[in-house]
Coordinates of C-alpha atoms (C1' of nucleotides) in Angstrom, one line a residue:
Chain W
X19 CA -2.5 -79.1 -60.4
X20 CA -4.7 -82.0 -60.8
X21 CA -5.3 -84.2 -57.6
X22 CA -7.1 -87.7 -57.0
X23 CA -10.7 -87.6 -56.7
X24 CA -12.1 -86.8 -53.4
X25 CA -11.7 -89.8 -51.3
X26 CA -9.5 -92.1 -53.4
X27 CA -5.8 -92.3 -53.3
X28 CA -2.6 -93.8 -54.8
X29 CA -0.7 -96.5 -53.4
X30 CA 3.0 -95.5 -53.2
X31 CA 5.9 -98.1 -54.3
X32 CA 6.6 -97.8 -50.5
X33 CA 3.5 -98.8 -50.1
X34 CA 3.0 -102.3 -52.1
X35 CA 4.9 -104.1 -49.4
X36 CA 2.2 -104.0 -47.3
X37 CA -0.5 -104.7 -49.8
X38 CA 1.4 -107.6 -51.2
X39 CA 1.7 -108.9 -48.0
X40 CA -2.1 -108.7 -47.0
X41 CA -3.2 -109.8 -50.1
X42 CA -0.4 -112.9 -50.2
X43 CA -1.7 -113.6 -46.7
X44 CA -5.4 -113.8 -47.8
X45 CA -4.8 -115.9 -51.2
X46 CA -2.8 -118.0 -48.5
X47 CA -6.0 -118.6 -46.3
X48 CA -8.5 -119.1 -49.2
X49 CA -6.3 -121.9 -50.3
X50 CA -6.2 -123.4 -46.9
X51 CA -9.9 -123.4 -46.2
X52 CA -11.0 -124.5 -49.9
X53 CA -12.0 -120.9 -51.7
X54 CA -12.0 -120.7 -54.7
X55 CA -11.6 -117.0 -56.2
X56 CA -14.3 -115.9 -58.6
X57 CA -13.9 -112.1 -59.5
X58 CA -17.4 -110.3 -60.9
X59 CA -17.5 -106.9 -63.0
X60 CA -16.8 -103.4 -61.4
X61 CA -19.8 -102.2 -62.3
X62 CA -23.3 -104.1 -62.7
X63 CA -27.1 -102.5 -63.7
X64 CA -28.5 -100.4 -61.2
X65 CA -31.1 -102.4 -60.2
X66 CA -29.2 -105.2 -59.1
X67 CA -27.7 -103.4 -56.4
X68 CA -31.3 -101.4 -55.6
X69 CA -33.0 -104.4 -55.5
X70 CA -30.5 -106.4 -53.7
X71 CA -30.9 -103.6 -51.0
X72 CA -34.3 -103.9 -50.8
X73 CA -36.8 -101.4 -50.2
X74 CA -36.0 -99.6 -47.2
X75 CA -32.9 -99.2 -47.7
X76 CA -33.1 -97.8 -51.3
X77 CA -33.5 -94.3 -50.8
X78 CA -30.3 -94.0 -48.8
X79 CA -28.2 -96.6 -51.3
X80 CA -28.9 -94.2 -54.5
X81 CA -28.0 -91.1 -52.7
X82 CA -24.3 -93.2 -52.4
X83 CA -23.8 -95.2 -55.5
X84 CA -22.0 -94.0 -58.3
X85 CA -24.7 -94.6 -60.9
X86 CA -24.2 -93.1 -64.9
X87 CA -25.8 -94.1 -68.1
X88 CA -23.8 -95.9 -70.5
X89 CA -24.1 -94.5 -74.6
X90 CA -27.1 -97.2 -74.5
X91 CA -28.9 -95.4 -71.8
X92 CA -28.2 -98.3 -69.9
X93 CA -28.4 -97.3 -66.2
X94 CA -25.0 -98.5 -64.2
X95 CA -23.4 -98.3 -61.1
X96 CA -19.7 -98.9 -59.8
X97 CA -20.3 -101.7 -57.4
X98 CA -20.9 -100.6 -53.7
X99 CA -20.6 -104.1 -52.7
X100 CA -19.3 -107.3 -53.7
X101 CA -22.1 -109.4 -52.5
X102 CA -25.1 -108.9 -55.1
X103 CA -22.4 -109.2 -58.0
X104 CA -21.5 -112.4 -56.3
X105 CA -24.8 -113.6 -56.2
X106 CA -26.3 -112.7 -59.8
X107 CA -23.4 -114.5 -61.0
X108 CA -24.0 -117.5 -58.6
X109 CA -27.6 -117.6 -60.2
X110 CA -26.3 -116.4 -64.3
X111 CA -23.8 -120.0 -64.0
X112 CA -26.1 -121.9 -62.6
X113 CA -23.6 -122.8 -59.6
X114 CA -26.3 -124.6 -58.1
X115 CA -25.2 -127.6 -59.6
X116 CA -21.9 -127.5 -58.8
X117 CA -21.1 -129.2 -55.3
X118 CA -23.1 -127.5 -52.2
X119 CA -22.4 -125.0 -50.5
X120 CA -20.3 -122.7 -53.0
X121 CA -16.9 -121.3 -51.1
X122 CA -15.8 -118.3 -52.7
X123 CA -14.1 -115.5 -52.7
X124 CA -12.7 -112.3 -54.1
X125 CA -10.3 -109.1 -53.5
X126 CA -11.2 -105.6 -55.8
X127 CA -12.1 -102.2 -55.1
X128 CA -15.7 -101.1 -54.5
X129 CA -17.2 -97.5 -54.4
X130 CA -19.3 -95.7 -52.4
X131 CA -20.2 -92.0 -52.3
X132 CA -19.2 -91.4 -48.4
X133 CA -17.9 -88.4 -47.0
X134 CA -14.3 -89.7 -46.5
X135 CA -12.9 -90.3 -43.0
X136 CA -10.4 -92.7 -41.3
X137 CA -10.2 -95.6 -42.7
X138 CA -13.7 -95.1 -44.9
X139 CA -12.9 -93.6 -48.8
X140 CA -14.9 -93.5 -51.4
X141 CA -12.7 -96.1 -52.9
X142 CA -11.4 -98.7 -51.1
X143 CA -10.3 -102.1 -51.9
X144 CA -12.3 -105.1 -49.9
X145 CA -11.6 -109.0 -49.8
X146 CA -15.0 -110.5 -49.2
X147 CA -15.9 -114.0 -48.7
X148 CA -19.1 -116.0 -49.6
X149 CA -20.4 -119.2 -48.6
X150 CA -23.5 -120.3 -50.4
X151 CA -25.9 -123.1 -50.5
X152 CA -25.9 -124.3 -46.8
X153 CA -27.9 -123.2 -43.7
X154 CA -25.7 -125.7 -41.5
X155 CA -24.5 -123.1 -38.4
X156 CA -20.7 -125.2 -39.1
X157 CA -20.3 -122.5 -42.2
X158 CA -21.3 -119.7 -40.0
X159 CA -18.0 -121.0 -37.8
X160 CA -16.1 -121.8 -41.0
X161 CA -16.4 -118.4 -42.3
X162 CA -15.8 -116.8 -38.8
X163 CA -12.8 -118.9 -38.7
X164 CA -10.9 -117.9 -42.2
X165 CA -11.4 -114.1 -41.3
X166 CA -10.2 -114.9 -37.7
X167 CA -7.4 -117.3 -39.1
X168 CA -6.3 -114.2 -41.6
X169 CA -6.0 -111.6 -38.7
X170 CA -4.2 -113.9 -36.4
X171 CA -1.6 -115.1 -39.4
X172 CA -1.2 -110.7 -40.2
X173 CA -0.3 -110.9 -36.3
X174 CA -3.3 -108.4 -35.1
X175 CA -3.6 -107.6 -31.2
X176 CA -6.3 -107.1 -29.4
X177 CA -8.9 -109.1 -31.1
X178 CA -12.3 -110.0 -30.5
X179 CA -15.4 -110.9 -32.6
X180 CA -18.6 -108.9 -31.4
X181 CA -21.6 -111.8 -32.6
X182 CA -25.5 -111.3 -32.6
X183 CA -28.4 -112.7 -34.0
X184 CA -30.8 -110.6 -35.5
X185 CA -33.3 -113.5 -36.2
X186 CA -35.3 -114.1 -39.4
X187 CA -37.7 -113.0 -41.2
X188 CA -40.8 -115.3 -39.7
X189 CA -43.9 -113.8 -37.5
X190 CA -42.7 -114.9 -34.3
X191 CA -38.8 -113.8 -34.7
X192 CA -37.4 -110.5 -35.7
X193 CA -41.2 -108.6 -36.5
X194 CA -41.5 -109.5 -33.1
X195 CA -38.7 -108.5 -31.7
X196 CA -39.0 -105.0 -33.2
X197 CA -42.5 -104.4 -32.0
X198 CA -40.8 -105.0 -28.9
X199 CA -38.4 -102.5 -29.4
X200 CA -40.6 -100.3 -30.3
X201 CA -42.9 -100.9 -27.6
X202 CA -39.6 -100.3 -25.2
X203 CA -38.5 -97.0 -26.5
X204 CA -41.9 -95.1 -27.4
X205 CA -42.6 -94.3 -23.6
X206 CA -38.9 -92.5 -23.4
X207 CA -39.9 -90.7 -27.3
X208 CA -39.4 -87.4 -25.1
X209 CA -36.0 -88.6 -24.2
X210 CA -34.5 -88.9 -27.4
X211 CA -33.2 -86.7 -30.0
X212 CA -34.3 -86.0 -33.9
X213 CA -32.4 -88.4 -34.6
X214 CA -33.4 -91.2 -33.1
X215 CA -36.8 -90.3 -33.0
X216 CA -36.4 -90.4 -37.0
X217 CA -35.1 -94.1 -36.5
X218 CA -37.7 -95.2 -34.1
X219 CA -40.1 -94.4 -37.1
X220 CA -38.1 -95.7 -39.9
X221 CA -35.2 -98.5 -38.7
X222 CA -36.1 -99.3 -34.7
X223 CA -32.9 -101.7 -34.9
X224 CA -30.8 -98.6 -35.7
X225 CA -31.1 -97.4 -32.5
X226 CA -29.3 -100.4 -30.7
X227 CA -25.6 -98.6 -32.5
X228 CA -26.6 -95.0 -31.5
X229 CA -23.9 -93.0 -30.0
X230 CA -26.4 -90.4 -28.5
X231 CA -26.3 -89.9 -24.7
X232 CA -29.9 -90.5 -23.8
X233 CA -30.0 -93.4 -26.2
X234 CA -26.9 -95.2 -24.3
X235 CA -29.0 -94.9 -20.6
X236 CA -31.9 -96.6 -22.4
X237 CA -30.0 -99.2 -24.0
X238 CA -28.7 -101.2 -20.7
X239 CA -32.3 -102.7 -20.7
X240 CA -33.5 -102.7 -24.2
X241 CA -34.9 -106.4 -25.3
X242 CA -31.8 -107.7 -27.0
X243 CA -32.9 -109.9 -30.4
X244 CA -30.5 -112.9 -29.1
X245 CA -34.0 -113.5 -26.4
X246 CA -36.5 -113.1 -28.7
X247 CA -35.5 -115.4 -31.3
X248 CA -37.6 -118.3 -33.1
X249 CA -36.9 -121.7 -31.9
X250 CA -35.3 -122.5 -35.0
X251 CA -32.8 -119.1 -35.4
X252 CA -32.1 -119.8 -31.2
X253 CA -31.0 -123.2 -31.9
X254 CA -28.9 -122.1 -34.6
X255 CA -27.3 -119.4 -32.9
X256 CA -26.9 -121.7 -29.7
X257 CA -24.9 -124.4 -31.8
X258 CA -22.5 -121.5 -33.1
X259 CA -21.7 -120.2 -30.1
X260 CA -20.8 -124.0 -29.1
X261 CA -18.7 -124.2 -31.9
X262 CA -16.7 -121.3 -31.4
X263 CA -16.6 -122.0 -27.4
X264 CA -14.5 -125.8 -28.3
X265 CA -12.3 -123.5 -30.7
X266 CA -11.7 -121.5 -28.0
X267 CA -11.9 -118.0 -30.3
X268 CA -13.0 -115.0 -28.0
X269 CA -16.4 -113.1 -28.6
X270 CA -18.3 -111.4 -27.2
X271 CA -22.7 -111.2 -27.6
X272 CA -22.9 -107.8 -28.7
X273 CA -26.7 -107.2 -28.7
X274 CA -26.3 -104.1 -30.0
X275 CA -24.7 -105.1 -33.8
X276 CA -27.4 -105.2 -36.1
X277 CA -27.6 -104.8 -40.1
X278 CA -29.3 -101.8 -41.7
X279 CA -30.8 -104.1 -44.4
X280 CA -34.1 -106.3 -44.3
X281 CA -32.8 -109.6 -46.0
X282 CA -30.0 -110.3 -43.2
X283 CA -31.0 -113.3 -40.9
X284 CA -29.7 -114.7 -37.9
X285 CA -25.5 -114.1 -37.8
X286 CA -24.4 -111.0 -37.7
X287 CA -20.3 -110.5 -36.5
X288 CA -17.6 -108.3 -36.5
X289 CA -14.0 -109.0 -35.4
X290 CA -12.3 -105.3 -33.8
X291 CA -9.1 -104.9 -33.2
X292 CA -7.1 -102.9 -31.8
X293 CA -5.6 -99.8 -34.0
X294 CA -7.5 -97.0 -35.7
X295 CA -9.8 -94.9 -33.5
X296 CA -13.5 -95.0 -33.5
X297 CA -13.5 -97.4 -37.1
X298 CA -12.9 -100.4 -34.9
X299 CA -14.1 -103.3 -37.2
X300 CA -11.7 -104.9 -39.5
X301 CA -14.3 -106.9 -41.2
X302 CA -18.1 -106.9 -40.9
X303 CA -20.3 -110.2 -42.1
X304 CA -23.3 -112.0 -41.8
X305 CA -26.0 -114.1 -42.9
X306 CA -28.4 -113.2 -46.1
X307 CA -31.1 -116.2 -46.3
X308 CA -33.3 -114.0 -48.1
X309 CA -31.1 -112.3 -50.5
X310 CA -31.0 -114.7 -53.4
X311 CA -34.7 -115.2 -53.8
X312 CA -34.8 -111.4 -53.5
X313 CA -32.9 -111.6 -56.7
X314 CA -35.0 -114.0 -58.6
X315 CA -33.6 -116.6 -57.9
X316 CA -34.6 -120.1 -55.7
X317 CA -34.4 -120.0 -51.8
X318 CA -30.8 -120.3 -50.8
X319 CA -28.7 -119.7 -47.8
X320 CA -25.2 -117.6 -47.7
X321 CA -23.4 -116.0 -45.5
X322 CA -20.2 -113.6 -46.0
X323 CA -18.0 -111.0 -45.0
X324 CA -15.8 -108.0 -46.6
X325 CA -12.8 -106.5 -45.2
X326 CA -11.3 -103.7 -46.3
X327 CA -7.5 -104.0 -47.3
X328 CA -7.4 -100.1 -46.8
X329 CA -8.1 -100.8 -43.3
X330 CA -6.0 -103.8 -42.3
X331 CA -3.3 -101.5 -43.5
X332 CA -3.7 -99.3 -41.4
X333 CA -4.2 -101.2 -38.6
X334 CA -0.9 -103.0 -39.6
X335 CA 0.9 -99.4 -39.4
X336 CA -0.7 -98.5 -36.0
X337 CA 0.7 -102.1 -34.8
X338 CA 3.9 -101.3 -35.6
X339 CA 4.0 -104.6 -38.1
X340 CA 6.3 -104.8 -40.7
X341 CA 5.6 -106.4 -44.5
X342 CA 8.3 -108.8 -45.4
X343 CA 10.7 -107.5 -47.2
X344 CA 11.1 -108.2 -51.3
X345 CA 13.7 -109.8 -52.8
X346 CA 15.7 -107.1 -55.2
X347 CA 18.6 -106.5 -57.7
X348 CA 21.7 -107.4 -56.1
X349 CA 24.0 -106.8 -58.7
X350 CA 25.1 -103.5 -60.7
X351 CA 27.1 -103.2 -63.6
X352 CA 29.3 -100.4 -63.7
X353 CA 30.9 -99.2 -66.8
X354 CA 33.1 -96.1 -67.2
X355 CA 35.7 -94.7 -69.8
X356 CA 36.0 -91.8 -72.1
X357 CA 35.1 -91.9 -75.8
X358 CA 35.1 -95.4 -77.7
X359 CA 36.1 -97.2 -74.6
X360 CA 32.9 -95.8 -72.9
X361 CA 31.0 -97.0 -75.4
X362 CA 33.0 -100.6 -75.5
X363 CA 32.8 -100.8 -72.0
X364 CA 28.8 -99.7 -71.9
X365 CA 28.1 -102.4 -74.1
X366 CA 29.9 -104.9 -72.3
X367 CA 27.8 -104.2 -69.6
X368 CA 24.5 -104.3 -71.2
X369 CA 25.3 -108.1 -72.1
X370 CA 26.4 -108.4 -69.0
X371 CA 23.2 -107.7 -67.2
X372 CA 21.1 -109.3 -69.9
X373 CA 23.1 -112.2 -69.5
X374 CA 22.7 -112.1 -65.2
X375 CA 19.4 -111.9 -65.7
X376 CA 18.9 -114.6 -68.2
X377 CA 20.5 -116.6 -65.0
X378 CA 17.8 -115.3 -63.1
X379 CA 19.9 -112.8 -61.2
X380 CA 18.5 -109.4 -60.4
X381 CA 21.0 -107.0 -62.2
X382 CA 20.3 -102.7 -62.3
X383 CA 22.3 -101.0 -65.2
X384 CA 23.4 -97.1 -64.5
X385 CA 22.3 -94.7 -67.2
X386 CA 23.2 -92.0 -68.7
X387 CA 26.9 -90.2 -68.1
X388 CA 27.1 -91.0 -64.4
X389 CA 30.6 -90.6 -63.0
X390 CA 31.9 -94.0 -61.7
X391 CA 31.2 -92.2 -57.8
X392 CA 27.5 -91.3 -58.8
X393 CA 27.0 -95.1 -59.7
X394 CA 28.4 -96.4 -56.5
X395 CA 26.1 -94.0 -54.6
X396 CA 23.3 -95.3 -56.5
X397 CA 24.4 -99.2 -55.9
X398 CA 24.4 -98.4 -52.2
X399 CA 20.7 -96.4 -52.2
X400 CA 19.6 -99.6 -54.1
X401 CA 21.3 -102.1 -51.7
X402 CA 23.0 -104.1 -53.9
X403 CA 25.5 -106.7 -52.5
X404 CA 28.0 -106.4 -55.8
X405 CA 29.4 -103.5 -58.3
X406 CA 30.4 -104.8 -61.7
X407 CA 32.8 -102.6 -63.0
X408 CA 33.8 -102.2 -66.5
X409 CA 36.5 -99.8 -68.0
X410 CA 39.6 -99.9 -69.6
X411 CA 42.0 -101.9 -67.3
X412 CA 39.3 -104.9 -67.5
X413 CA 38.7 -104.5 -71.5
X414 CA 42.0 -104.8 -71.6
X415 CA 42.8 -107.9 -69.5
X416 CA 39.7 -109.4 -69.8
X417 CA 38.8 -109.5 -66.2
X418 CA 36.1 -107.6 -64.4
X419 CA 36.2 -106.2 -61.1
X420 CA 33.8 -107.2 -58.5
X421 CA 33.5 -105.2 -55.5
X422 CA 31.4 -105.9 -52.4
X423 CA 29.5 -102.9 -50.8
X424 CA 29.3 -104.9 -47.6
X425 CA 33.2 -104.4 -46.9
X426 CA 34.5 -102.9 -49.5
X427 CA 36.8 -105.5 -50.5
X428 CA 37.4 -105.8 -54.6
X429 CA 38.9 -108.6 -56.1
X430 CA 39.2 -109.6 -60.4
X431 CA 37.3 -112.4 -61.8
X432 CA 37.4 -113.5 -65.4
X433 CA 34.8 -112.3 -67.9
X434 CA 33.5 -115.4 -69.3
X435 CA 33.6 -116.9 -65.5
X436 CA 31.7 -114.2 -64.0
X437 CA 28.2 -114.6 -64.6
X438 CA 28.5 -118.3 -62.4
X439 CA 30.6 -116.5 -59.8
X440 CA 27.9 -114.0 -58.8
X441 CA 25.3 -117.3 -59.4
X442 CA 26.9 -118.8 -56.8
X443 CA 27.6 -115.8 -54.4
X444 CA 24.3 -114.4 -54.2
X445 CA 23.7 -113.6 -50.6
X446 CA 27.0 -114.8 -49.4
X447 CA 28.8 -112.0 -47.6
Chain A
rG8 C1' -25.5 -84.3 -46.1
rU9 C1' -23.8 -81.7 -40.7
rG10 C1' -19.9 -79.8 -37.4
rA11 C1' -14.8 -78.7 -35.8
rC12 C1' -9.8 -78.2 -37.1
rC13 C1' -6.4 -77.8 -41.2
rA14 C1' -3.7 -76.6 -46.3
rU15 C1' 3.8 -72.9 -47.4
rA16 C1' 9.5 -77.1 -51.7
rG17 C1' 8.8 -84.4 -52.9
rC18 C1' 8.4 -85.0 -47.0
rU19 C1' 8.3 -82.7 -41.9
rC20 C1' 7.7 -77.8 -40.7
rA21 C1' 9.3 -72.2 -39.9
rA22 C1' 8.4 -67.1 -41.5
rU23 C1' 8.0 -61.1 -35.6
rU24 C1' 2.5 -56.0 -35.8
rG25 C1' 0.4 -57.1 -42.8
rG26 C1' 6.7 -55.3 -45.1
rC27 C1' 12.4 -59.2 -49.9
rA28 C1' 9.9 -67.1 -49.6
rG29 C1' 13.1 -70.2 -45.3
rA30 C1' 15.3 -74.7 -42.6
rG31 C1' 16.1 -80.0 -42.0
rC32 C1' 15.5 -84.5 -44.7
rA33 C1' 15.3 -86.3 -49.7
rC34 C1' 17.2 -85.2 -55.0
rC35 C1' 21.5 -83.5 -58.5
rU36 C1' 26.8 -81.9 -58.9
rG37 C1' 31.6 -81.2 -57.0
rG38 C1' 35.7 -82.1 -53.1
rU39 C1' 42.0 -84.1 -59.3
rU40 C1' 42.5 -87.8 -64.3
rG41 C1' 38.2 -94.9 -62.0
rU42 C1' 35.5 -96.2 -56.3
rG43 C1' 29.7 -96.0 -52.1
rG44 C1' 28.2 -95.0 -46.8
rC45 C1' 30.4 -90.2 -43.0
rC46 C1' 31.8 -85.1 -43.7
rC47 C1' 32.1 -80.4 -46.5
rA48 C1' 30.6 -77.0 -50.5
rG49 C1' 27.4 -75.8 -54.3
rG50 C1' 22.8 -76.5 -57.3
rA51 C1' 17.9 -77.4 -58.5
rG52 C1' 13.2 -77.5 -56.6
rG53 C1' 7.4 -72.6 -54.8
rU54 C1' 1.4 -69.4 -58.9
rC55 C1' 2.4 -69.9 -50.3
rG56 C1' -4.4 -75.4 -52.4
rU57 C1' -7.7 -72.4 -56.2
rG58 C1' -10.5 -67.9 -57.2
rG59 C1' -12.1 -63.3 -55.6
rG60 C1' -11.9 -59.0 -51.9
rU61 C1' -9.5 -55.3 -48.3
rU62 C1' -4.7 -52.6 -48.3
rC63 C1' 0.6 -48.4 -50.6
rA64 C1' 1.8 -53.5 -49.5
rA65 C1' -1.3 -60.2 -48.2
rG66 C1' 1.8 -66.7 -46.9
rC67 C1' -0.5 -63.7 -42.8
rC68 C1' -7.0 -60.2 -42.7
rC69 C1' -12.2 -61.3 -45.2
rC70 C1' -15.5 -64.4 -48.6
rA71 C1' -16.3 -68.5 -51.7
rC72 C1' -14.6 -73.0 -53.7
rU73 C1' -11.4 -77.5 -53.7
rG74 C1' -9.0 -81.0 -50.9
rG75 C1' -7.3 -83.3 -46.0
rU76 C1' -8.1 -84.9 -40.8
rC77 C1' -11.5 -86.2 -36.9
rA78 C1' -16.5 -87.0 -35.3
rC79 C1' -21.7 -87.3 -36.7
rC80 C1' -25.4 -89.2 -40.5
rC81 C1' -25.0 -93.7 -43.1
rC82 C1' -22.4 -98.2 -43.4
rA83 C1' -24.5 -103.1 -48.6

RNA sequence: GUGACCAUAGCUCAAUUGGCAGAGCACCUGGUUGUGGCCCAGGAGGUCGUGGGUUCAAGCCCCACUGGUCACCCCA
C-alpha cells in the first residue's frame, strides 16, 4: 500500500470545516486591516532562499530544503518560507512605487525537510503577513495587532505575545551585545554541554532558548539584548511597547526569543497559546531591515509573521472549538417503481433536482436500485429536511409526495407547484 | 540527524505460554408487494506496516526497513 510522504498528510472532508473556517477568518482580517493578497511560486531558484538566509545560516538551510534540478539544470527548491518569495517579487514589480509601506499577504503550503513532530510536518500550510517600506514602530503594532485580532476572532485562550528586541546590525547594538554574551558565558564553558558549547562558538544568541539544565541556571542573569540596545533600536522598541500598553494587549519581554538568522533587527514576537504541548507558538514574526538589500535590492524596512494553519487547527481541537457548520442539500428526490415506471419515475426525478437546483436549492439524487427504505436511510445520514418521492401513485395523479424527516409528517403537493413550495419552506420546520 | 515509545478491518481496540484472525462503531442487505432514526438478523471488509530470520508452528520471539507519536537538534 502506498502512504503519504513522510510528514505530509491529507485533509479529510471532516476536516475542511475547520480549514474553511480559519482560512475565512484570515481573508476576513486582511480585508479589515487593508491586505491585499499577493501569492508567489511554490518553488523559486535555490539561491534566493540561500542567500536570503545568509551565510551562517546556510549550511543548516540546505541540509532542509527540498532542492532538485529542473530538465534545464536549473537548481530549485520548494519554498521553506514565504518571505524571500515575497520579497524578490516586491523588488521584480517594482512595488516600490506603489503607495508606501506595501501590506500584504498570503496563505500556501511551504516545505521543509524536518523530522516530523507535533504540530511541525514537512508540509504545512502557513498564512504569512508582510509589511514593507516603513521603519515607523506603528506597523510593528499593526502587524502584532492583525495576528492578535485573528486569534482572538478564532476564540483562542490563554494568549499572550512573548516580544524582544534583538537590536540591529550597527557597532554599538547587537555585535555588542553578543560580545557580551559571550563574555558572560565563557567563564561557566565547563558548565555547559556539547551542545551549547557548539553554540557559544557558532550562534551565542542560541543559547538564550536552550532547554539544557545548566544553561537555564545561567540564564536568570544573562545580559538581555532589550539593555544593550542602540539609542535608536531602544527608542523604537520603547514606543512599541507604548503602543501596545494603550491597546491594552498582554505581553510579556521575553529576553530569551531571539532569531537564528543575521538580517533580523529589532522586533522579534511570538503570540502562545494555550493547546498543543511543548509547540506553544501559533505564529512567530519579526523585523528583517536588512533582508531586502541582502537580496539586491535598495535598503528597505519589513516586518512579518507566518502562522501555520496546521497548527491553529490543532489548537482549535485542543480548545474544544467548533467550525461553523456548512450549509448542505436539504432536499432528496426519491423515485421508486418497477420496470418502465422506474424508469418514468427516475426521470421525473432527475428534472426535478436539476430544476431545484436551478432555484438554487441544494437537491441529492439516490443512485442506483436503492429500495425506497435504503433512500430514506440515506436522506436521514445526509440531514436533509425533505424526501421527494416519486412512484406510481404520484405519476399517476400528478402530485408528489413530500415528507419531512423532522416529524415524519407527509402531505401531497402538485408537481408543477413543487419546486416554489420547497423554495419557500427551506428551513421551516 | 539523535533518543524513547508505537504499528492487527475504514475508526477505536482485543487475541492466554508461540497453537484456527476477533469485538464495538462505521458500511451493505434483509425483517412482505412504497417509507428514515431505535431494535433484530445476516453480509462484506485483513498479505496482522514491509522484508528477512528462529521454530513442527509466528500477530506474538530476533534483525533490518518504512511510517506514526513525543522530546531533542534546528526552526527561515
Amino acid at each position: 500500500m502506498y502512504q503519504a510522504p513522510k510528514g505530509t498528510h491529507d485533509i479529510l472532508p471532516e476536516d475542511w470545516p475547520y480549514w474553511r473556517h480559519v482560512m475565512a477568518v484570515a481573508e476576513e482580517m486582511a480585508a479589515l486591516f487593508g491586505f491585499e493578497r499577493m501569492d508567489v511560486p511554490i518553488f523559486e531558484a535555490t539561491e534566493l532562499f540561500e542567500r536570503g538566509a545568509g551565510e551562517g545560516a546556510a549550511v543548516v538551510v540546505d541540509k532542509e530544503m527540498y532542492t532538485f534540478q529542473d530538465k534545464g539544470n536549473t537548481s530549485l527548491t520548494l519554498r521553506p518560507e514565504f518571505t524571500a518569495g515575497l520579497m524578490r517579487a516586491y523588488l521584480e514589480h517594482g512595488m516600490k512605487v506603489r503607495p508606501q509601506p506595501v501590506k500584504l499577504y498570503t496563505i500556501g503550503p511551504i516545505f521543509r525537510q524536518e523530522r516530523p513532530q507535533a504540530g511541525r510536518y514537512r508540509q504545512h500550510t502557513q498564512w504569512n503577513v508582510e509589511v514593507v517600506g516603513e521603519l515607523d514602530p506603528a506597523v510593528d503594532f499593526e502587524v502584532m495587532s492583525i495576528a492578535w485580532s485573528l486569534f482572538v476572532r478564532l476564540g483562542f485562550r490563554g494568549l499572550a505575545f512573548q516580544i524582544n528586541s534583538i537590536g540591529c546590525n550597527a557597532v554599538d547594538c547587537r555585535p555588542r551585545y553578543i560580545e557580551a554574551l559571550k563574555a558572560y558565558y565563557e567563564p561557566h564553558r565547563a558548565e555547559l554541554n556539547e551542545v551549547d558549547r557548539r553554540r557559544l562558538d557558532v550562534n551565542p544568541l542560541r543559547l538564550l532558548d536552550s532547554k539544557e539544565d545548566a544553561s537555564q541556571k545561567l540564564l536568570h542573569d544573562a545580559p538581555r539584548s532589550s539593555d544593550s540596545l542602540c539609542p535608536e533600536c531602544r527608542a523604537h522598541f520603547q514606543t512599541l511597547l507604548g503602543y501596545l500598553d494603550q491597546a491594552n494587549m498582554p505581553y510579556s519581554i521575553n529576553p530569551r526569543l531571539v532569531r537564528g538568522f543575521d538580517y533580523y533587527t529589532k522586533t522579534v514576537f511570538e503570540v502562545w497559546a494555550e493547546g498543543i504541548g511543548a509547540q506553544a507558538a501559533v505564529c512567530g514574526g519579526g523585523r528583517y531591515d536588512g533582508l531586502i538589500e541582502l537580496l539586491g535590492g535598495p535598503s528597505t524596512p519589513g516586518i512579518g509573521f507566518g502562522s501555520g494553519i496546521e497548527r491553529l487547527i490543532l489548537t482549535l481541537k485542543a480548545q474544544g472549538a467548533t467550525p461553523p457548520v456548512l450549509s448542505r442539500p436539504v432536499v432528496q428526490v426519491s423515485y421508486t417503481g418497477k420496470d418502465e415506471i422506474g424508469r418514468q419515475a427516475k426521470l421525473a426525478a432527475l428534472d426535478l433536482v436539476r430544476e431545484l437546483r436551478s432555484l438554487g436549492v441544494g437537491a441529492l439524487l439516490p443512485f442506483g436500485e436503492r429500495s425506497l427504505k435504503s433512500q430514506l436511510k440515506a436522506a436521514d445520514k445526509a440531514g436533509v429536511q425533505w424526501v421527494v418521492i416519486v412512484g406510481e401513485g404520484e405519476l399517476a395523479g400528478g402530485e408528489w409526495s413530500v415528507r419531512s424527516l423532522s416529524d415524519g409528517s407527509q402531505q401531497t403537493i402538485a408537481r408543477t407547484a413543487l419546486p416554489a413550495w420547497l423554495h419557500s419552506h427551506i428551513g421551516v420546520e
